[in-house]
Coordinates of C-alpha atoms and ligand atoms in Angstrom, one line a residue:
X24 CA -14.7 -0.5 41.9
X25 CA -13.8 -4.3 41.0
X26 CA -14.5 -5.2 44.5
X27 CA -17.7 -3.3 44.5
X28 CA -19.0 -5.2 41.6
X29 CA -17.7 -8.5 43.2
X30 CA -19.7 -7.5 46.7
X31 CA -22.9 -6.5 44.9
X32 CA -22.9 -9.8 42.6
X33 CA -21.6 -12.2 45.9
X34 CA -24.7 -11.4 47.4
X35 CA -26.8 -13.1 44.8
X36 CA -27.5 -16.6 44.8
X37 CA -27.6 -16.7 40.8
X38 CA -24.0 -15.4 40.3
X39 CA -21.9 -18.7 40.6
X40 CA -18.3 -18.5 42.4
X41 CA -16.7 -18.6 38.9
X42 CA -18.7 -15.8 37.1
X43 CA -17.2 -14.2 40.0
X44 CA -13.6 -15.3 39.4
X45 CA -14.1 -14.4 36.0
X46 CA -15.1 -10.6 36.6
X47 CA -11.4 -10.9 38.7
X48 CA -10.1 -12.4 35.1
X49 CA -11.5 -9.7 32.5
X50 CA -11.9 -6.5 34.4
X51 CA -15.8 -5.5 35.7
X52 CA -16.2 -3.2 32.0
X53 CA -18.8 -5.7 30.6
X54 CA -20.5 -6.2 34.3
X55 CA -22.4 -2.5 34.1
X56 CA -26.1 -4.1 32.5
X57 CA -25.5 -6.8 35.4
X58 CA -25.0 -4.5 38.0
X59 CA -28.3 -2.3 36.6
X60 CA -30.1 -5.5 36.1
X61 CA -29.4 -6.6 39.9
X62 CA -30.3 -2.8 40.9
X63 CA -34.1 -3.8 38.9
X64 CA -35.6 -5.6 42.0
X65 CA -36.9 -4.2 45.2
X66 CA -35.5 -5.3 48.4
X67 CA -37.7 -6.0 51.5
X68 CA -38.0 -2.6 52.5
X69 CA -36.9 -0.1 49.2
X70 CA -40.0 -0.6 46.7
X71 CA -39.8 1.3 43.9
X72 CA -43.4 1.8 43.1
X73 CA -43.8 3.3 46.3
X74 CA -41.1 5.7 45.1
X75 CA -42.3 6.3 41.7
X76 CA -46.3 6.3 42.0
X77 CA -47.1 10.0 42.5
X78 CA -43.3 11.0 42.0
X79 CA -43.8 14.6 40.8
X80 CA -40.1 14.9 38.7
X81 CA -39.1 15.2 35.2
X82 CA -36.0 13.6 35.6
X83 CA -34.8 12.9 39.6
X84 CA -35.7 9.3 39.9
X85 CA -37.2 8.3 36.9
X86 CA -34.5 5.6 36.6
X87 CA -33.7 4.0 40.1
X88 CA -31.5 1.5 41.2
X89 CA -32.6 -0.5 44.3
X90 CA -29.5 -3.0 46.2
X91 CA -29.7 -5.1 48.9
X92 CA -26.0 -4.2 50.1
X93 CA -23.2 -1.7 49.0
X94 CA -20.1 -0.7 49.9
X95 CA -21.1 2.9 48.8
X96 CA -24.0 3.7 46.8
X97 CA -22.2 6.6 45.6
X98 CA -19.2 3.9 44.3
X99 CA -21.8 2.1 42.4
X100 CA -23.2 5.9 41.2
X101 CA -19.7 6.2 39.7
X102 CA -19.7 3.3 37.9
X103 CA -23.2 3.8 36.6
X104 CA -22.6 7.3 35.7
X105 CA -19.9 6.0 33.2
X106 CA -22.1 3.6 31.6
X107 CA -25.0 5.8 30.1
X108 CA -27.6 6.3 32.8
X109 CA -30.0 9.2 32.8
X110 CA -29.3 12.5 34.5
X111 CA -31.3 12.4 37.9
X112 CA -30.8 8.6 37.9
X113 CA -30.8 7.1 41.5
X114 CA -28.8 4.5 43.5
X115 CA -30.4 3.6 46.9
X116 CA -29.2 0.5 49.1
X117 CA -30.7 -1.4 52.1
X118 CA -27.4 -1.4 53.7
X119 CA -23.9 -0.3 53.3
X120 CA -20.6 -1.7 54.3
X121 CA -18.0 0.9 53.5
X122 CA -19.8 4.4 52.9
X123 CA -17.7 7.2 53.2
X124 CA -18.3 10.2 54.8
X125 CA -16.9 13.9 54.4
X126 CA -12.7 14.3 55.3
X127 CA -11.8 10.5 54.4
X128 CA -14.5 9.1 57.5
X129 CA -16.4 6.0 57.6
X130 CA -20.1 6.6 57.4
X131 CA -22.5 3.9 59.4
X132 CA -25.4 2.8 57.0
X133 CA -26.8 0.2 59.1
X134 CA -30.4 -0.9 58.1
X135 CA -33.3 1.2 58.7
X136 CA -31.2 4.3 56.8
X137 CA -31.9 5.9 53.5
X138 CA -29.1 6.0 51.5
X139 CA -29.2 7.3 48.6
X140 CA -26.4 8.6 45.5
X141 CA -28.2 11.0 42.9
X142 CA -26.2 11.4 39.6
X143 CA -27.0 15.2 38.3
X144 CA -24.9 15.9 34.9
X145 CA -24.7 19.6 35.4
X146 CA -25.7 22.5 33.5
X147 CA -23.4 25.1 35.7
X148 CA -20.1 26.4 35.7
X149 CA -17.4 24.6 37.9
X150 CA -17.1 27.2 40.2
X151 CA -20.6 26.5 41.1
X152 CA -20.4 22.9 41.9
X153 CA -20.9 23.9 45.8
X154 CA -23.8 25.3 45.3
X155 CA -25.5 21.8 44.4
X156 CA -24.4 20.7 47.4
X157 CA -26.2 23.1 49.5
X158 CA -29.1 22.6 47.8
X159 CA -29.6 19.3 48.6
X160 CA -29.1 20.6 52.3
X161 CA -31.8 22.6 51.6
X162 CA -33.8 19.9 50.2
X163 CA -33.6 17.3 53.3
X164 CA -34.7 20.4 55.7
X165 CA -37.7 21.0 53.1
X166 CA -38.7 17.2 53.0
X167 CA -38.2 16.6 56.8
X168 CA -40.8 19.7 57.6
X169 CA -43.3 18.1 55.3
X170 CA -42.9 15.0 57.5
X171 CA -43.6 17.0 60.1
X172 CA -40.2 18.0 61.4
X173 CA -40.2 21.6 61.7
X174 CA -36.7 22.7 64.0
X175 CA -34.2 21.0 61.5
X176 CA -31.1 23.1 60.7
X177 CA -28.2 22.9 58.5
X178 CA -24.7 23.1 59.6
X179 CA -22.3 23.7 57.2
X180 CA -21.9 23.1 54.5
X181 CA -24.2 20.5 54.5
X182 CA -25.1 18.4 57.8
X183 CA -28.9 18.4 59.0
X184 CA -29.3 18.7 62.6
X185 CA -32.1 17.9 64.8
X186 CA -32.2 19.3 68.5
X187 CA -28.5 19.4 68.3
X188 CA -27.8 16.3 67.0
X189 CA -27.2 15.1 63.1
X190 CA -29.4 13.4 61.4
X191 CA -28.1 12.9 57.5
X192 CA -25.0 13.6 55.6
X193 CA -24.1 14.6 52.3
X194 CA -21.3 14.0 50.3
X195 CA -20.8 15.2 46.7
X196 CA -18.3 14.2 44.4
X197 CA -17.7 15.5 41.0
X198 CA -16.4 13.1 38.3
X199 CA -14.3 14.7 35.8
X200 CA -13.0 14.3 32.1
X201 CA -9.9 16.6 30.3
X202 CA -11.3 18.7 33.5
X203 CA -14.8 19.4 32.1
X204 CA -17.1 17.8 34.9
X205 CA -19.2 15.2 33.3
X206 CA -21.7 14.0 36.1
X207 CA -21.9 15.1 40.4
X208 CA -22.6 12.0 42.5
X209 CA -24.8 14.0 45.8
X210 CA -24.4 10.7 48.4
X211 CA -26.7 11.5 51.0
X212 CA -27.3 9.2 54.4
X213 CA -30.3 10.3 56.1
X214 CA -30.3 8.3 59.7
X215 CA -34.2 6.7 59.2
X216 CA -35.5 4.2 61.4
X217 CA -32.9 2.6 63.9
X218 CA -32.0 2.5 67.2
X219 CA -28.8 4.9 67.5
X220 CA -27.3 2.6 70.3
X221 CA -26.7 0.0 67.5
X222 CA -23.7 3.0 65.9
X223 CA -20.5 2.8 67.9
X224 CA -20.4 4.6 71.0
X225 CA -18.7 7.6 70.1
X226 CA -21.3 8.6 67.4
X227 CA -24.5 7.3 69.9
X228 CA -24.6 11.0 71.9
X229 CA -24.8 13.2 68.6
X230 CA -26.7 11.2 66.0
X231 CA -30.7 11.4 66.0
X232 CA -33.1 9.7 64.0
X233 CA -36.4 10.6 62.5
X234 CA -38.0 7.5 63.9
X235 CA -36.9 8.9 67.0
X236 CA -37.8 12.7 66.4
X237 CA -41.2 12.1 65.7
X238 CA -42.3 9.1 68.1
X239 CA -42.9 6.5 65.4
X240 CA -41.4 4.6 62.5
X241 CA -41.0 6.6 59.1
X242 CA -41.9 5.8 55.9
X243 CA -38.8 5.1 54.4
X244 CA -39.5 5.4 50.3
X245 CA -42.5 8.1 51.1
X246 CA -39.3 10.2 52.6
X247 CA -37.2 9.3 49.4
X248 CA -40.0 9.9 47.1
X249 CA -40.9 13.8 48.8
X250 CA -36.9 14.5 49.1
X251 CA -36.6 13.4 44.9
X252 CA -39.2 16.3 44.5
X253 CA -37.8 18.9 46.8
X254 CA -34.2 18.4 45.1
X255 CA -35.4 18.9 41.7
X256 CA -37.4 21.9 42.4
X257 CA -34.3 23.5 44.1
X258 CA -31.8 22.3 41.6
X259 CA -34.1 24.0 38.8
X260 CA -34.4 27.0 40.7
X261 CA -31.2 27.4 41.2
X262 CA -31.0 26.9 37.2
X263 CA -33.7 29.4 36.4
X264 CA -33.0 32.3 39.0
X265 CA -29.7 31.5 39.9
X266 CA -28.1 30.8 43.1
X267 CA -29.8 33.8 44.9
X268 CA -32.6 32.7 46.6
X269 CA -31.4 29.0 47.0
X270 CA -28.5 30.5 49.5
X271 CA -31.5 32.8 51.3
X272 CA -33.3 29.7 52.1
X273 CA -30.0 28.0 53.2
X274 CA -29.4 31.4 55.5
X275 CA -32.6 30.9 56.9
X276 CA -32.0 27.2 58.0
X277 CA -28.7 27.7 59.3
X278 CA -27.5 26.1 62.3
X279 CA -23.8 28.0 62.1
X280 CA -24.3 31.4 61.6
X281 CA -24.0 32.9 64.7
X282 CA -21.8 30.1 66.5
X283 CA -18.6 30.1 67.2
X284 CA -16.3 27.7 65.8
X285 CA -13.2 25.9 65.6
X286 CA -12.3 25.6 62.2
X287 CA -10.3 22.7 60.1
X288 CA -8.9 23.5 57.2
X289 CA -7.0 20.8 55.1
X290 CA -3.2 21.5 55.3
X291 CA -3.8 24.6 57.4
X292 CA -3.9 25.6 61.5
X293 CA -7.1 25.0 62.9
X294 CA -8.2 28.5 64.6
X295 CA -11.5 29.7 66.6
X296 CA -13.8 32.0 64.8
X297 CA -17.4 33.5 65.0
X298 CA -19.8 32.3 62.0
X299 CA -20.8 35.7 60.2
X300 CA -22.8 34.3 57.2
X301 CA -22.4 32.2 54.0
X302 CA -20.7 33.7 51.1
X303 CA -22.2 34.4 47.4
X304 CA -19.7 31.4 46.4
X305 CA -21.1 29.0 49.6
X306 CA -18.1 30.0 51.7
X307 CA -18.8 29.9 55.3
X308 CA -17.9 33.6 56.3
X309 CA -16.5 33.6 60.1
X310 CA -14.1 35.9 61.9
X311 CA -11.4 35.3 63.6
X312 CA -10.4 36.6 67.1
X313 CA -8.0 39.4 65.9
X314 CA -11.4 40.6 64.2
X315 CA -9.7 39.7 61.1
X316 CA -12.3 37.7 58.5
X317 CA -12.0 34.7 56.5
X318 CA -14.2 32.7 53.9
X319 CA -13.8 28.8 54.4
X320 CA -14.2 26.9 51.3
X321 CA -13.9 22.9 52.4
X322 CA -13.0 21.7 55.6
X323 CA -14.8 21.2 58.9
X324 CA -16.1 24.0 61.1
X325 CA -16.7 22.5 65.0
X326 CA -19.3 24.2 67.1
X327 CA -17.8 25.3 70.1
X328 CA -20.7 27.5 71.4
Ligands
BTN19 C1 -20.8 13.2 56.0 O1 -19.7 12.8 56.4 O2 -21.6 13.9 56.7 C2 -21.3 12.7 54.7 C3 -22.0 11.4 54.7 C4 -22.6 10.9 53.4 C5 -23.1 9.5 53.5 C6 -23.9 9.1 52.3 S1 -24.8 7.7 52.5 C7 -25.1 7.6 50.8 C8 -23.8 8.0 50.1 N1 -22.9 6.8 49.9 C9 -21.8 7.0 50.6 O3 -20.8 6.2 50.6 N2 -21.8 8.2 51.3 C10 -23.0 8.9 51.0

């Protein structure tokens, strides 16, 4: 976290080289109102009006930070989320340099993506963490057909696909005191408005873009702004009605079911199986080829055909 705090403040010209040396000093504990008082401008292409006129929310988004470059806006969530910030509060950056991804990857965030950390203090039971999770796979897929993409899927648990190919990412990350989870950073990276032969080659063939979906440059905070909206709606239904109709929805979007996969489980075998459904609990259901079946709850699930 130190060095995120160092990276964000390096990159403004008011911060002198000993402030900096200082934060090394003292520990980054009294840095939090710096950091949410560099988060207060907009950068040259995250404007927070432009998020927040029209924003239809009661609480997602209402308080938004905006950075030129991260490491990982959902680092910088973590940090904030310690320090008093309102559920539904927002980190988004231009750029980052060390995001992560799901199983310990690296996650591109060149310029031109949305990338975005949400901190929701919860009102469900642990067990049901998942679920929040899916939702905001469910939320991306709502806000991408209002933009006019209609065929996006989601593969689980939580990657959006376009024609085959991913388009955004979500990783969530509960943070947790004497076990009692206090505040879920939802890190999603939704691949916006850049050329995909920019990425390294071995992510070029199955990475899309909107830009490139739909013939023409997105909107990048009109897209933040309608996917704030969907995630509240789906986070209170989920709240109000339960997880029911939330995992219907998912169902109906998935890209999985159907598919057969080969699937990674940490510390276990990897085997082949064929996707029969998502479970009450947001377990991908598949069975295996001795017909026997099996709920995955984390790991990765690769599409074989
Ligand atoms: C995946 O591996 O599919 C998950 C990718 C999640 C990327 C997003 S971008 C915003 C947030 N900050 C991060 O460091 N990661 C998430």
């Amino acid at each position: 976290m130190q060095n995120e705090v160092i990276n964000i403040l390096k990159k403004e010209e008011r911060f002198s080289d000993e402030t900096i040396d200082e934060i090394r000093k003292v520990g980054i504990n009294d840095f939090a109102d710096i950091i949410m008082d560099v988060g207060k401008q907009d950068t040259e292409y995250i404007k927070r009006d432009e998020i927040q006129k029209g924003l239809k929310t009661e609480k997602i988004g209402k308080e938004i930070y905006i950075y030129k470059e991260v490491m990982s806006t959902n680092t910088v969530a973590k940090f904030l989320a310690e320090n008093d910030v309102e559920n539904g509060c927002v980190i988004l950056s231009e750029k980052q340099s060390k995001a992560k991804g799901r199983s310990g990857k690296q996650w591109e965030s060149p310029l031109g993506g949305i990338w975005m950390s949400l901190i929701i203090k919860p009102q469900i039971d642990h067990s049901k963490i998942p679920m929040i999770t899916l939702a905001a796979g469910v939320a991306v897929v709502k806000t991408l057909e209002k933009i006019g993409i209609e065929n996006a899927e989601i593969k689980w648990p939580n990657d959006v696909m376009i024609n085959d190919k991913k388009v955004c990412g979500i990783l969530t990350e509960a943070i947790t005191k004497f076990n009692i989870i206090e505040n879920i950073i939802v890190g999603i990276g939704i691949d916006a408005n850049f050329d995909v032969n920019t990425l390294p080659q071995e992510l070029q063939e199955g990475t899309t873009t909107l830009g490139h979906e739909l013939g023409h440059k997105i909107d990048e905070n009109e897209v933040i702004r309608l996917l704030l909206e969907e995630i509240e709606t789906t986070i209170d239904l989920i709240y109000e009605n339960g997880f029911e109709f939330m995992l219907k929805e998912w169902r109906k979007y998935s890209y999985s079911i159907g598919k057969i996969v080969e699937v990674k489980e940490p510390f276990n075998k990897s085997y082949d199986a064929y996707v029969l459904g998502i479970s009450r609990e947001g377990a991908l259901v598949v069975e295996k080829i001795d017909g026997t079946l099996e709920k995955v709850i984390s790991g990765e699930c690769i599409i074989k055909k």
